[in-house]
Coordinates of C-alpha atoms in Angstrom, one line a residue:
M1 CA 14.3 8.6 -75.5
G2 CA 17.2 10.9 -75.0
F3 CA 20.3 11.4 -72.7
V4 CA 23.3 13.4 -72.1
V5 CA 26.7 12.2 -70.8
L6 CA 28.5 14.5 -68.4
E7 CA 32.1 14.5 -67.1
D8 CA 32.9 13.5 -63.5
T9 CA 33.7 17.0 -62.5
E10 CA 32.1 19.8 -60.5
D11 CA 31.4 21.6 -63.8
G12 CA 29.6 18.5 -65.0
A13 CA 27.5 18.4 -61.9
A14 CA 26.7 22.1 -62.2
L15 CA 25.2 21.4 -65.7
A16 CA 23.0 18.6 -64.4
D17 CA 20.0 20.8 -63.4
R18 CA 19.9 22.3 -66.9
A19 CA 20.2 18.9 -68.5
L20 CA 17.3 17.6 -66.5
D21 CA 15.1 20.3 -68.0
H22 CA 16.0 19.3 -71.6
V23 CA 16.3 15.5 -71.7
G24 CA 14.5 13.9 -68.7
S25 CA 14.7 13.0 -65.1
R26 CA 16.5 9.7 -64.9
I27 CA 20.0 9.9 -63.5
I28 CA 22.8 7.3 -63.3
T29 CA 25.8 8.5 -61.3
Y30 CA 29.5 8.0 -61.2
D31 CA 31.0 6.2 -58.2
S32 CA 31.7 9.8 -56.9
G33 CA 27.9 10.4 -56.8
R34 CA 28.1 13.0 -59.5
P35 CA 25.7 12.5 -62.5
W36 CA 27.0 10.5 -65.4
L37 CA 23.9 9.9 -67.6
I38 CA 20.8 12.1 -67.4
G39 CA 17.8 11.4 -69.7
S40 CA 14.7 9.4 -70.3
W41 CA 14.4 5.9 -71.7
P42 CA 11.9 3.1 -71.6
E43 CA 12.4 0.7 -68.7
G44 CA 13.4 -2.2 -71.0
D45 CA 15.8 -0.2 -73.1
M46 CA 18.6 0.3 -70.5
T47 CA 21.0 -2.4 -69.2
L48 CA 23.4 -1.2 -66.5
V49 CA 26.3 -3.2 -65.3
E50 CA 28.6 -2.1 -62.4
V51 CA 31.9 -3.4 -61.2
G52 CA 33.1 -1.2 -58.4
P53 CA 33.5 2.3 -59.9
R54 CA 33.3 0.9 -63.4
R55 CA 30.1 1.2 -65.4
I56 CA 28.6 -0.1 -68.7
A57 CA 25.2 1.2 -69.9
I58 CA 23.7 -0.3 -73.0
V59 CA 20.8 1.9 -74.2
G60 CA 18.5 0.7 -76.9
R61 CA 17.5 -2.7 -78.4
S62 CA 19.9 -5.5 -77.7
R63 CA 20.2 -8.8 -75.8
V64 CA 22.8 -8.5 -73.1
D65 CA 24.3 -11.3 -71.0
T66 CA 25.0 -9.3 -67.8
D67 CA 27.4 -12.0 -66.5
V68 CA 29.5 -11.9 -69.6
T69 CA 29.4 -8.1 -69.6
R70 CA 30.4 -7.9 -66.0
R71 CA 33.4 -10.2 -66.6
A72 CA 34.5 -8.2 -69.6
L73 CA 34.3 -4.9 -67.6
A74 CA 36.2 -6.4 -64.7
R75 CA 39.2 -7.6 -66.7
A76 CA 39.4 -4.6 -69.1
T77 CA 42.6 -2.6 -68.8
S78 CA 41.5 0.2 -71.1
L79 CA 38.3 1.3 -72.9
R80 CA 39.8 -0.2 -76.1
D81 CA 39.5 -3.6 -74.5
L82 CA 35.7 -3.3 -74.7
D83 CA 35.8 -3.5 -78.5
V84 CA 35.5 -7.3 -78.2
L85 CA 32.4 -7.1 -76.1
V86 CA 30.7 -4.6 -78.4
R87 CA 31.3 -6.9 -81.4
T88 CA 29.2 -9.6 -79.7
L89 CA 26.1 -7.5 -79.1
P90 CA 23.1 -7.8 -81.5
G91 CA 20.6 -5.1 -82.2
S92 CA 20.8 -1.3 -82.3
F93 CA 22.0 0.6 -79.2
H94 CA 24.3 3.2 -77.6
F95 CA 27.2 1.7 -75.7
L96 CA 28.5 3.8 -72.8
A97 CA 31.2 2.9 -70.3
V98 CA 33.2 4.4 -67.5
L99 CA 36.7 3.0 -66.8
D100 CA 39.5 4.5 -64.7
G101 CA 38.1 8.1 -65.0
R102 CA 37.5 8.0 -68.7
V103 CA 34.2 7.6 -70.6
R104 CA 33.5 5.7 -73.8
A105 CA 30.4 6.8 -75.8
Q106 CA 29.4 5.3 -79.1
G107 CA 26.4 4.7 -81.4
S108 CA 25.9 2.4 -84.4
L109 CA 27.7 2.3 -87.7
S110 CA 24.7 3.4 -89.6
T111 CA 24.3 6.4 -87.2
A112 CA 20.7 5.3 -86.6
R113 CA 22.1 5.6 -83.0
Q114 CA 24.5 8.5 -83.0
I115 CA 26.7 10.3 -80.5
S116 CA 27.1 14.0 -80.8
Y117 CA 29.3 16.1 -78.6
A118 CA 30.1 19.8 -77.8
R119 CA 32.1 21.9 -75.5
I120 CA 29.8 23.6 -73.0
G121 CA 31.3 25.8 -70.3
G122 CA 34.8 24.4 -70.6
Q123 CA 33.7 20.7 -70.6
V124 CA 32.8 18.1 -73.2
V125 CA 29.2 16.9 -73.1
A126 CA 27.9 14.0 -75.3
S127 CA 24.4 13.1 -76.2
D128 CA 22.3 10.9 -78.5
R129 CA 20.6 14.1 -79.8
S130 CA 22.4 17.0 -81.3
R131 CA 19.4 19.2 -80.5
S132 CA 19.9 18.6 -76.8
L133 CA 23.4 19.9 -77.0
A134 CA 22.3 22.9 -79.1
E135 CA 19.8 23.8 -76.5
L136 CA 22.3 23.4 -73.6
S137 CA 25.0 25.5 -75.4
G138 CA 22.7 28.0 -77.1
A139 CA 24.0 27.0 -80.6
E140 CA 22.5 28.5 -83.7
V141 CA 21.8 26.7 -87.0
D142 CA 24.8 26.4 -89.2
Q143 CA 24.1 28.0 -92.6
D144 CA 26.9 26.2 -94.4
T145 CA 25.4 22.9 -93.5
L146 CA 22.0 24.0 -94.7
A147 CA 23.5 24.7 -98.1
L148 CA 24.9 21.1 -98.1
R149 CA 21.4 19.8 -97.2
L150 CA 20.1 21.2 -100.5
L151 CA 22.2 18.7 -102.5
T152 CA 20.6 15.9 -104.5
P153 CA 20.7 13.0 -103.9
A154 CA 22.6 14.0 -100.7
A155 CA 25.8 15.5 -99.5
P156 CA 28.6 12.9 -99.9
W157 CA 30.8 11.5 -97.2
P158 CA 32.4 13.0 -95.1
L159 CA 30.4 16.2 -95.5
R160 CA 27.1 14.6 -94.7
N161 CA 28.3 14.0 -91.2
R162 CA 28.2 17.7 -90.4
S163 CA 25.8 18.8 -87.7
V164 CA 23.2 21.5 -88.6
W165 CA 24.1 23.1 -85.2
S166 CA 27.2 25.3 -84.9
G167 CA 29.7 23.9 -82.4
V168 CA 28.1 20.5 -82.2
E169 CA 30.0 17.6 -83.7
H170 CA 28.9 14.1 -84.8
L171 CA 31.2 11.2 -84.3
P172 CA 33.0 10.1 -87.4
F173 CA 32.0 6.7 -89.0
G174 CA 33.1 3.7 -87.0
S175 CA 34.3 5.7 -84.0
W176 CA 33.7 6.1 -80.3
L177 CA 34.1 9.2 -78.2
D178 CA 36.9 9.1 -75.6
M179 CA 36.0 11.6 -72.8
G180 CA 38.7 12.4 -70.2
P181 CA 40.2 15.3 -68.2
E182 CA 41.7 16.8 -71.4
G183 CA 38.5 16.8 -73.3
G184 CA 36.9 14.5 -75.9
R185 CA 38.4 12.9 -79.0
P186 CA 37.0 10.4 -81.6
I187 CA 38.7 6.9 -81.6
R188 CA 38.4 4.8 -84.7
W189 CA 37.6 1.3 -83.7
W190 CA 35.8 -0.4 -86.6
E191 CA 37.2 -1.5 -90.0
P192 CA 35.2 -3.3 -92.7
P193 CA 35.6 -7.1 -92.6
P194 CA 37.2 -8.8 -95.6
S195 CA 34.8 -9.9 -98.4
D196 CA 36.1 -13.4 -98.7
K197 CA 33.1 -15.7 -97.8
P198 CA 31.4 -17.8 -100.5
L199 CA 27.7 -17.2 -100.9
A200 CA 26.5 -20.1 -98.7
E201 CA 28.8 -19.2 -95.8
A202 CA 28.0 -15.5 -96.0
A203 CA 24.3 -16.3 -96.2
R204 CA 24.4 -18.3 -92.9
S205 CA 26.1 -15.3 -91.2
V206 CA 23.4 -12.9 -92.6
R207 CA 20.6 -15.2 -91.5
Q208 CA 21.9 -15.5 -87.9
A209 CA 22.7 -11.8 -87.6
L210 CA 19.2 -10.8 -88.9
A211 CA 17.5 -13.4 -86.6
D212 CA 19.4 -12.0 -83.6
S213 CA 18.6 -8.4 -84.6
V214 CA 14.8 -9.1 -84.9
A215 CA 14.8 -11.1 -81.7
A216 CA 16.4 -8.2 -79.9
R217 CA 13.3 -6.1 -80.7
I218 CA 10.9 -8.6 -79.3
G219 CA 10.5 -8.2 -75.6
D220 CA 7.7 -8.6 -73.1
E221 CA 5.7 -5.6 -74.3
G222 CA 3.3 -7.7 -76.4
V223 CA 2.6 -6.6 -80.0
I224 CA 5.4 -5.9 -82.5
S225 CA 4.3 -4.4 -85.7
A226 CA 6.1 -4.4 -89.1
D227 CA 5.8 -3.2 -92.6
L228 CA 4.7 -5.9 -95.1
S229 CA 5.3 -4.1 -98.4
G230 CA 5.5 -7.2 -100.5
G231 CA 9.2 -6.6 -101.1
M232 CA 11.9 -9.1 -100.0
D233 CA 13.3 -6.9 -97.2
S234 CA 10.2 -6.2 -95.2
T235 CA 8.8 -9.7 -95.9
S236 CA 11.9 -11.3 -94.5
L237 CA 11.6 -9.3 -91.2
C238 CA 8.0 -10.4 -90.8
F239 CA 8.8 -14.1 -91.1
L240 CA 11.8 -13.7 -88.8
A241 CA 9.6 -11.9 -86.2
A242 CA 7.0 -14.7 -86.4
E243 CA 9.8 -17.3 -86.0
A244 CA 11.1 -15.5 -82.9
G245 CA 7.7 -15.7 -81.3
G246 CA 6.5 -12.1 -81.6
D247 CA 2.8 -11.2 -81.4
L248 CA 3.1 -9.9 -85.0
L249 CA 0.9 -7.2 -86.6
T250 CA 1.7 -6.4 -90.2
H251 CA 0.8 -3.4 -92.2
H252 CA 0.6 -2.8 -95.9
W253 CA 0.2 0.6 -97.7
E254 CA -1.9 0.0 -100.8
P255 CA -0.1 1.7 -103.7
L256 CA -1.9 4.3 -105.9
D257 CA -0.6 2.8 -109.1
G258 CA -2.6 -0.2 -110.3
G259 CA 0.5 -1.5 -112.0
N260 CA 2.4 -1.7 -108.8
D261 CA 2.2 -5.4 -107.7
D262 CA 3.4 -4.9 -104.2
G263 CA -0.1 -5.8 -102.9
V264 CA -0.2 -9.1 -104.7
W265 CA 3.1 -10.2 -103.0
A266 CA 2.1 -8.8 -99.6
E267 CA -1.1 -10.8 -99.7
R268 CA 0.8 -13.9 -100.7
A269 CA 3.2 -13.5 -97.8
A270 CA 0.4 -12.7 -95.4
R271 CA -1.3 -16.0 -96.2
R272 CA 1.8 -17.8 -95.0
L273 CA 1.7 -16.0 -91.7
P274 CA -1.6 -17.3 -90.3
D275 CA -0.8 -16.5 -86.7
A276 CA -0.2 -12.8 -87.4
R277 CA -2.8 -10.0 -87.8
H278 CA -2.7 -8.1 -91.0
L279 CA -3.8 -4.6 -91.7
S280 CA -3.8 -2.5 -94.8
T281 CA -4.4 1.1 -95.6
P282 CA -5.7 2.3 -99.0
R283 CA -3.6 5.5 -98.5
G284 CA -2.3 7.6 -95.7
A285 CA -1.6 11.3 -95.7
P286 CA -0.5 12.4 -99.1
W287 CA 3.2 12.7 -99.7
F288 CA 4.7 16.2 -99.2
T289 CA 2.0 17.1 -96.8
A290 CA 3.1 20.4 -95.4
T291 CA 1.3 23.4 -93.8
T292 CA 2.4 26.9 -92.7
D293 CA 1.1 26.0 -89.2
L294 CA 3.3 22.9 -89.0
D295 CA 3.1 20.7 -85.9
V296 CA 5.6 22.6 -83.8
S297 CA 5.5 20.0 -81.0
A298 CA 6.9 17.4 -83.5
L299 CA 8.7 18.8 -86.5
G300 CA 9.8 21.8 -84.6
R301 CA 11.6 19.5 -82.1
A302 CA 13.4 17.3 -84.6
D303 CA 17.1 17.2 -84.5
A304 CA 17.5 18.3 -88.1
P305 CA 15.6 18.6 -91.4
L306 CA 14.0 15.2 -92.3
T307 CA 15.7 13.3 -95.1
W308 CA 12.3 11.5 -95.4
F309 CA 10.3 14.7 -95.4
R310 CA 8.0 13.6 -98.2
N311 CA 6.1 11.1 -96.1
H312 CA 6.6 12.1 -92.5
A313 CA 2.8 12.8 -92.2
H314 CA 2.2 9.4 -93.8
M315 CA 4.4 7.8 -91.1
A316 CA 2.8 9.8 -88.3
S317 CA -0.6 8.4 -89.2
L318 CA 0.9 4.9 -89.3
A319 CA 2.3 5.3 -85.8
R320 CA -1.1 6.4 -84.5
R321 CA -2.7 3.3 -86.0
M322 CA -0.1 0.9 -84.7
A323 CA -0.3 2.4 -81.2
A324 CA -4.0 1.9 -81.2
E325 CA -3.3 -1.8 -81.9
G326 CA -1.0 -2.0 -78.9
S327 CA 2.4 -1.7 -80.7
T328 CA 5.3 0.3 -79.3
T329 CA 7.9 -1.0 -81.9
H330 CA 7.5 -1.0 -85.6
L331 CA 9.9 -2.7 -87.9
L332 CA 10.9 -1.1 -91.2
G333 CA 12.6 -2.9 -94.1
V334 CA 14.9 0.1 -94.9
G335 CA 18.5 -0.9 -95.3
G336 CA 17.8 -4.0 -97.3
D337 CA 18.3 -2.3 -100.6
E338 CA 21.5 -0.7 -99.4
L339 CA 23.0 -4.0 -98.3
F340 CA 21.8 -6.5 -100.9
S341 CA 20.9 -4.7 -104.2
T342 CA 23.2 -4.8 -107.2
L343 CA 25.3 -1.6 -107.7
P344 CA 27.0 -0.7 -110.9
T345 CA 30.2 -0.1 -108.9
Q346 CA 30.2 -3.8 -108.1
L347 CA 31.4 -4.3 -111.7
W348 CA 34.4 -2.0 -111.0
S349 CA 35.3 -4.0 -107.9
L350 CA 34.8 -7.3 -109.7
F351 CA 37.1 -6.2 -112.5
H352 CA 39.8 -5.1 -110.1
R353 CA 39.5 -8.2 -108.1
H354 CA 39.4 -10.6 -111.1
P355 CA 40.5 -8.6 -114.1
L356 CA 40.6 -11.6 -116.6
T357 CA 38.0 -14.1 -115.4
S358 CA 35.4 -11.3 -115.0
L359 CA 35.5 -10.2 -118.6
P360 CA 32.8 -12.6 -120.0
L361 CA 30.3 -11.6 -117.3
L362 CA 31.1 -7.9 -117.7
H363 CA 30.6 -8.3 -121.5
R364 CA 27.2 -9.9 -121.0
I365 CA 26.1 -7.2 -118.6
R366 CA 27.3 -4.5 -120.9
V367 CA 25.4 -5.9 -123.8
G368 CA 22.2 -6.5 -121.8
N369 CA 22.2 -2.9 -120.6
R370 CA 23.3 -1.5 -124.0
W371 CA 26.2 0.4 -122.6
P372 CA 28.7 1.7 -125.1
L373 CA 32.1 -0.1 -124.9
L374 CA 34.4 2.9 -124.5
P375 CA 32.6 4.6 -121.6
M376 CA 32.5 1.3 -119.8
V377 CA 36.2 0.6 -120.4
R378 CA 37.1 4.1 -119.2
G379 CA 35.0 3.5 -116.0
L380 CA 36.4 0.1 -115.3
T381 CA 40.0 1.2 -115.7
D382 CA 39.6 4.5 -113.8
R383 CA 41.8 4.5 -110.6
S384 CA 41.2 8.0 -109.4
A385 CA 41.2 8.3 -105.6
F386 CA 38.3 9.4 -103.5
P387 CA 39.6 12.9 -102.8
Q388 CA 39.9 13.4 -106.6
W389 CA 36.2 12.5 -106.9
L390 CA 35.4 15.2 -104.3
A391 CA 37.4 17.8 -106.2
S392 CA 35.6 16.9 -109.5
A393 CA 32.3 17.2 -107.7
A394 CA 33.3 20.7 -106.5
R395 CA 33.9 21.7 -110.1
S396 CA 30.6 20.5 -111.5
I397 CA 28.3 21.3 -108.6
G398 CA 26.6 24.3 -110.2
G399 CA 25.8 22.7 -113.5
P400 CA 22.8 20.6 -114.5
P401 CA 23.0 16.8 -114.2
V402 CA 24.8 15.1 -117.1
R403 CA 23.3 11.9 -118.3
S404 CA 26.1 9.4 -119.2
S405 CA 25.6 6.7 -121.8
G406 CA 27.8 4.4 -119.7
P407 CA 27.4 2.8 -116.2
P408 CA 28.1 5.0 -113.2
L409 CA 31.3 3.4 -111.9
S410 CA 32.8 6.3 -109.9
W411 CA 33.0 6.6 -106.1
N412 CA 29.6 8.3 -105.7
A413 CA 26.5 9.2 -107.7
D414 CA 26.9 12.7 -109.1
V415 CA 25.6 15.4 -106.7
H416 CA 23.9 18.6 -107.8
L417 CA 22.2 21.6 -106.4
P418 CA 18.7 22.5 -107.6
P419 CA 18.2 25.3 -110.1
W420 CA 16.8 27.6 -107.4
A421 CA 20.0 27.5 -105.4
T422 CA 21.7 30.9 -105.3
E423 CA 25.2 31.7 -106.3
D424 CA 26.0 32.0 -102.7
A425 CA 24.8 28.5 -102.0
V426 CA 26.8 27.1 -105.0
G427 CA 29.9 28.9 -103.8
T428 CA 29.5 27.6 -100.2
V429 CA 29.0 24.0 -101.3
R430 CA 31.9 24.2 -103.8
R431 CA 34.2 25.6 -101.0
L432 CA 33.2 22.8 -98.6
L433 CA 33.8 20.1 -101.2
R434 CA 37.2 21.6 -102.1
E435 CA 38.2 21.8 -98.4
A436 CA 37.1 18.2 -97.9
A437 CA 39.1 17.0 -100.9
A438 CA 42.2 18.9 -99.7
S439 CA 42.0 17.1 -96.4
H440 CA 42.5 13.8 -98.3
P441 CA 39.8 11.8 -96.5
P442 CA 40.0 8.0 -97.0
P443 CA 36.8 6.4 -98.4
L444 CA 34.7 4.2 -96.1
D445 CA 36.2 1.2 -97.9
P446 CA 38.9 0.9 -100.6
A447 CA 36.5 -0.9 -102.9
R448 CA 34.0 1.5 -104.5
D449 CA 31.0 -0.7 -104.2
R450 CA 31.6 -1.2 -100.5
H451 CA 32.2 2.5 -100.0
Q452 CA 28.9 3.2 -101.6
L453 CA 27.2 0.5 -99.5
L454 CA 28.5 2.0 -96.3
D455 CA 27.7 5.5 -97.5
S456 CA 24.1 4.6 -98.3
V457 CA 23.8 2.7 -95.0
A458 CA 24.9 5.8 -93.1
L459 CA 22.5 8.0 -95.1
T460 CA 19.5 5.7 -94.3
G461 CA 20.6 5.4 -90.7
S462 CA 20.7 9.2 -90.3
A463 CA 17.2 9.5 -91.9
L464 CA 15.9 6.9 -89.4
R465 CA 17.5 8.8 -86.6
E466 CA 15.9 12.1 -87.7
L467 CA 12.5 10.3 -87.9
N468 CA 12.9 8.9 -84.4
S469 CA 13.9 12.4 -83.1
L470 CA 10.3 13.6 -83.8
P471 CA 8.5 13.7 -80.5
S472 CA 5.6 11.3 -80.9
G473 CA 2.5 11.1 -78.7
S474 CA 1.9 7.6 -80.1
G475 CA 4.9 6.1 -78.3
V476 CA 5.9 4.0 -81.3
G477 CA 9.6 3.7 -82.2
W478 CA 10.9 2.9 -85.6
E479 CA 13.4 0.1 -85.8
A480 CA 15.4 -1.1 -88.9
P481 CA 17.2 -4.4 -88.2
F482 CA 19.0 -4.3 -91.6
L483 CA 21.0 -1.3 -90.3
D484 CA 22.4 -3.1 -87.2
D485 CA 26.2 -3.4 -87.0
R486 CA 26.2 -7.2 -87.0
V487 CA 24.0 -7.4 -90.0
V488 CA 26.1 -4.8 -91.9
E489 CA 29.2 -6.8 -91.1
A490 CA 27.7 -10.1 -92.2
A491 CA 26.5 -8.6 -95.5
L492 CA 30.0 -7.1 -96.2
G493 CA 31.6 -10.6 -95.9
V494 CA 30.4 -12.1 -99.2
R495 CA 32.8 -12.4 -102.1
I496 CA 32.3 -9.8 -104.9
E497 CA 31.8 -12.6 -107.5
D498 CA 28.8 -13.8 -105.4
R499 CA 27.3 -10.3 -105.3
V500 CA 27.2 -10.0 -109.0
L501 CA 25.2 -13.1 -110.0
R502 CA 23.4 -12.5 -113.3
G503 CA 19.7 -13.3 -113.3
R504 CA 19.3 -13.4 -109.5
Y505 CA 17.7 -10.6 -107.4
K506 CA 19.4 -9.9 -104.1
P507 CA 21.2 -13.3 -104.1
L508 CA 22.7 -13.0 -100.6
L509 CA 19.5 -12.1 -98.9
A510 CA 17.5 -14.7 -100.9
T511 CA 19.9 -17.4 -100.0
A512 CA 20.0 -16.3 -96.3
M513 CA 16.2 -16.4 -96.1
R514 CA 15.7 -19.8 -97.7
G515 CA 13.8 -22.0 -95.3
V516 CA 12.5 -18.9 -93.4
V517 CA 10.6 -17.2 -96.1
P518 CA 8.6 -19.4 -98.5
S519 CA 10.5 -20.0 -101.7
D520 CA 7.8 -18.7 -104.0
V521 CA 7.8 -15.4 -102.1
L522 CA 11.5 -15.2 -102.5
E523 CA 11.2 -15.6 -106.3
R524 CA 9.7 -12.1 -106.8
R525 CA 11.7 -10.2 -109.5
S526 CA 9.6 -7.0 -109.7
K527 CA 9.9 -4.0 -107.5
G528 CA 7.2 -1.4 -106.6
E529 CA 7.4 2.1 -108.0
F530 CA 5.9 5.1 -106.3
S531 CA 6.0 8.0 -108.7
A532 CA 2.2 8.1 -108.5
E533 CA 2.5 9.0 -104.8
V534 CA 5.0 11.7 -105.6
Y535 CA 2.9 13.4 -108.2
D536 CA -0.3 13.0 -106.2
G537 CA 1.3 14.5 -103.1
L538 CA 2.7 17.5 -105.1
R539 CA -0.7 18.0 -106.7
Q540 CA -2.7 17.9 -103.5
N541 CA -0.3 20.0 -101.5
R542 CA 0.9 22.4 -104.2
G543 CA -0.9 25.4 -102.7
R544 CA 0.6 24.9 -99.3
L545 CA 4.0 24.1 -100.7
L546 CA 3.9 27.3 -102.7
E547 CA 3.5 29.1 -99.4
F548 CA 7.1 28.0 -98.6
C549 CA 8.1 30.5 -101.3
E550 CA 6.6 33.3 -99.3
D551 CA 8.9 34.7 -96.7
S552 CA 11.2 31.7 -97.2
R553 CA 13.7 31.1 -94.4
L554 CA 16.2 29.7 -97.0
A555 CA 15.8 32.9 -99.0
R556 CA 16.4 35.0 -95.9
G557 CA 19.7 33.1 -95.6
G558 CA 20.6 33.8 -99.2
L559 CA 20.5 30.1 -100.2
V560 CA 17.4 29.9 -102.4
D561 CA 15.7 32.1 -105.1
P562 CA 12.0 31.6 -104.1
A563 CA 10.8 32.8 -107.6
V564 CA 12.6 30.0 -109.3
L565 CA 11.4 27.5 -106.8
R566 CA 7.8 28.7 -107.2
T567 CA 8.0 28.3 -111.0
R568 CA 9.4 24.8 -110.8
L569 CA 6.7 23.7 -108.2
L570 CA 4.1 24.9 -110.7
T571 CA 5.8 23.0 -113.6
P572 CA 7.6 20.0 -112.0
G573 CA 8.1 18.1 -115.3
P574 CA 6.9 14.8 -116.7
L575 CA 9.5 12.4 -115.3
A576 CA 9.5 11.1 -111.7
R577 CA 13.3 11.2 -111.5
Q578 CA 13.1 15.0 -111.9
L579 CA 11.1 15.3 -108.7
G580 CA 13.9 14.2 -106.3
I581 CA 15.4 17.7 -106.3
F582 CA 12.4 19.1 -104.4
E583 CA 12.5 17.1 -101.3
P584 CA 15.8 18.4 -99.7
T585 CA 14.7 22.0 -100.2
L586 CA 11.2 21.4 -98.8
A587 CA 12.6 19.5 -95.9
V588 CA 15.0 22.3 -94.9
E589 CA 12.4 25.0 -95.4
G590 CA 9.7 23.1 -93.5
W591 CA 12.1 22.4 -90.6
L592 CA 13.3 26.0 -90.3
R593 CA 9.7 27.2 -90.2
A594 CA 8.7 24.7 -87.6
L595 CA 11.8 25.7 -85.6
D596 CA 10.8 29.3 -85.7
A597 CA 7.3 28.5 -84.6
H598 CA 8.5 26.3 -81.8
R599 CA 10.9 28.9 -80.5
A600 CA 8.1 31.5 -80.5
Q601 CA 5.9 29.3 -78.5
H602 CA 8.6 27.9 -76.1
P603 CA 11.1 30.7 -75.5
L604 CA 14.1 29.9 -73.3
P605 CA 14.2 31.2 -69.8
A606 CA 15.7 34.7 -69.4
G607 CA 19.5 34.6 -69.5
E608 CA 19.8 31.6 -71.8
S609 CA 20.9 31.9 -75.4
Q610 CA 18.4 30.9 -78.1

């Protein structure tokens, strides 16, 4: 699926023929007859509502009441009036509207559905894929953004929102694009809801939002497949899909580590889903599978380097298997950890919301984790603003990670560049962090834990978007209901004191799923660990990964010292947490190589920029 949004001008119409070559042959026109949307999408993934010259197109997975939508469109006096309608729609989708000569284009909060835009030939063009805009405009890869993509665990907000293509912009968080005669501008429309609901009330909201989101994925196409890892997140989605009447097919990856009890819990859940079919795979493609002759028809066409590079081959094999079983939609449990897990910064928010009554609980948690008193007191009483954190990250970016004896209570996890990053890369990232700090960006939420929650949701959403940008011959699309706007809003509504419940694992989700998921399945307290897959993947693919050090594209750009990278690949270290630094670099290098190979095999027509 992919589309571009054109202005209602002669210049827009002139760009249509080129757009048809890049994104597909479906066309939806303005009242003038000029092209508005050009692209390709499955028949059931587009709802179009027209009232005279006005248009609303909802592209993706939702359940749309066309009569309600038509009435909302008819009575709207501006594009802002459509905020109310958008807030009622479940699922994951792009929302596009035409009203009085202006266009509204928006994606999802998580950016699993994103809108990118660029100025091409004097006009603003929007798209769900930044790659399409890059090809239409002849944009080159932005080297500064590649330096940011080397950061571990990831570039912080707002820098992560930078496109890897020069001249192509992503919409800021919680915004829609206003396209008119004067160009395009982002309009902020979404603000986090208050966290004021007690646990039982918030759980009801989460349950309804999740049920609606899963139901929005179940259409008339037949089989819907889903991960059944054994964890609470994917298990909840499987039971909700069964409850919604889906022809459910579950899949479980059997872990390599015999101490990982995911399989025990997956089997227990599967027994409670007798009407579903259940498949398992002993192992898929090893993690970090990479070759010098990468599949240029897939990775070479991705919008950006894959955040989930380590197991993209793993996922490709799963897609082929699910397609063979008749599925076109596969549900992933990603997003559940981001919304419902306990974060150390919740202690900071709890203390600042209830400074006196929270002390006994904070003391018990500190003692249980053996955190020294003074570092915890300093962290809890710290009131530094988000731009200050960005400035401090700029100062420390070139040094090794520092392990603190206290809880991480700052705005973000510490970010670091790998030891093979060059001084030029360090200087670039430091400059970008300082520039971001100097612009005084607000956090995604004033509370640190909710800022981190939204930040991680946006990271996971972008990773899902990148995965879905891989052209797939299987026809299977990846869907993550936990990342839907309505689910995120419902999860944010719970009171902070009900998030930090000692002795309970994911209390909000567990309460929400009571009566849907069997109680004994909800009582799991362990969590699967996959360092065995990491080490095994590096071991099996070491030779091919070492080839990344030969004629490295990142080294050509002055960002990586390939000799240092080669040494570290040969001696990765004994701790799984030390391996996270490899994935961003391998992802960028793999994508650049695939991009080069794709361009060599598919050169643009004469006269067009590369």
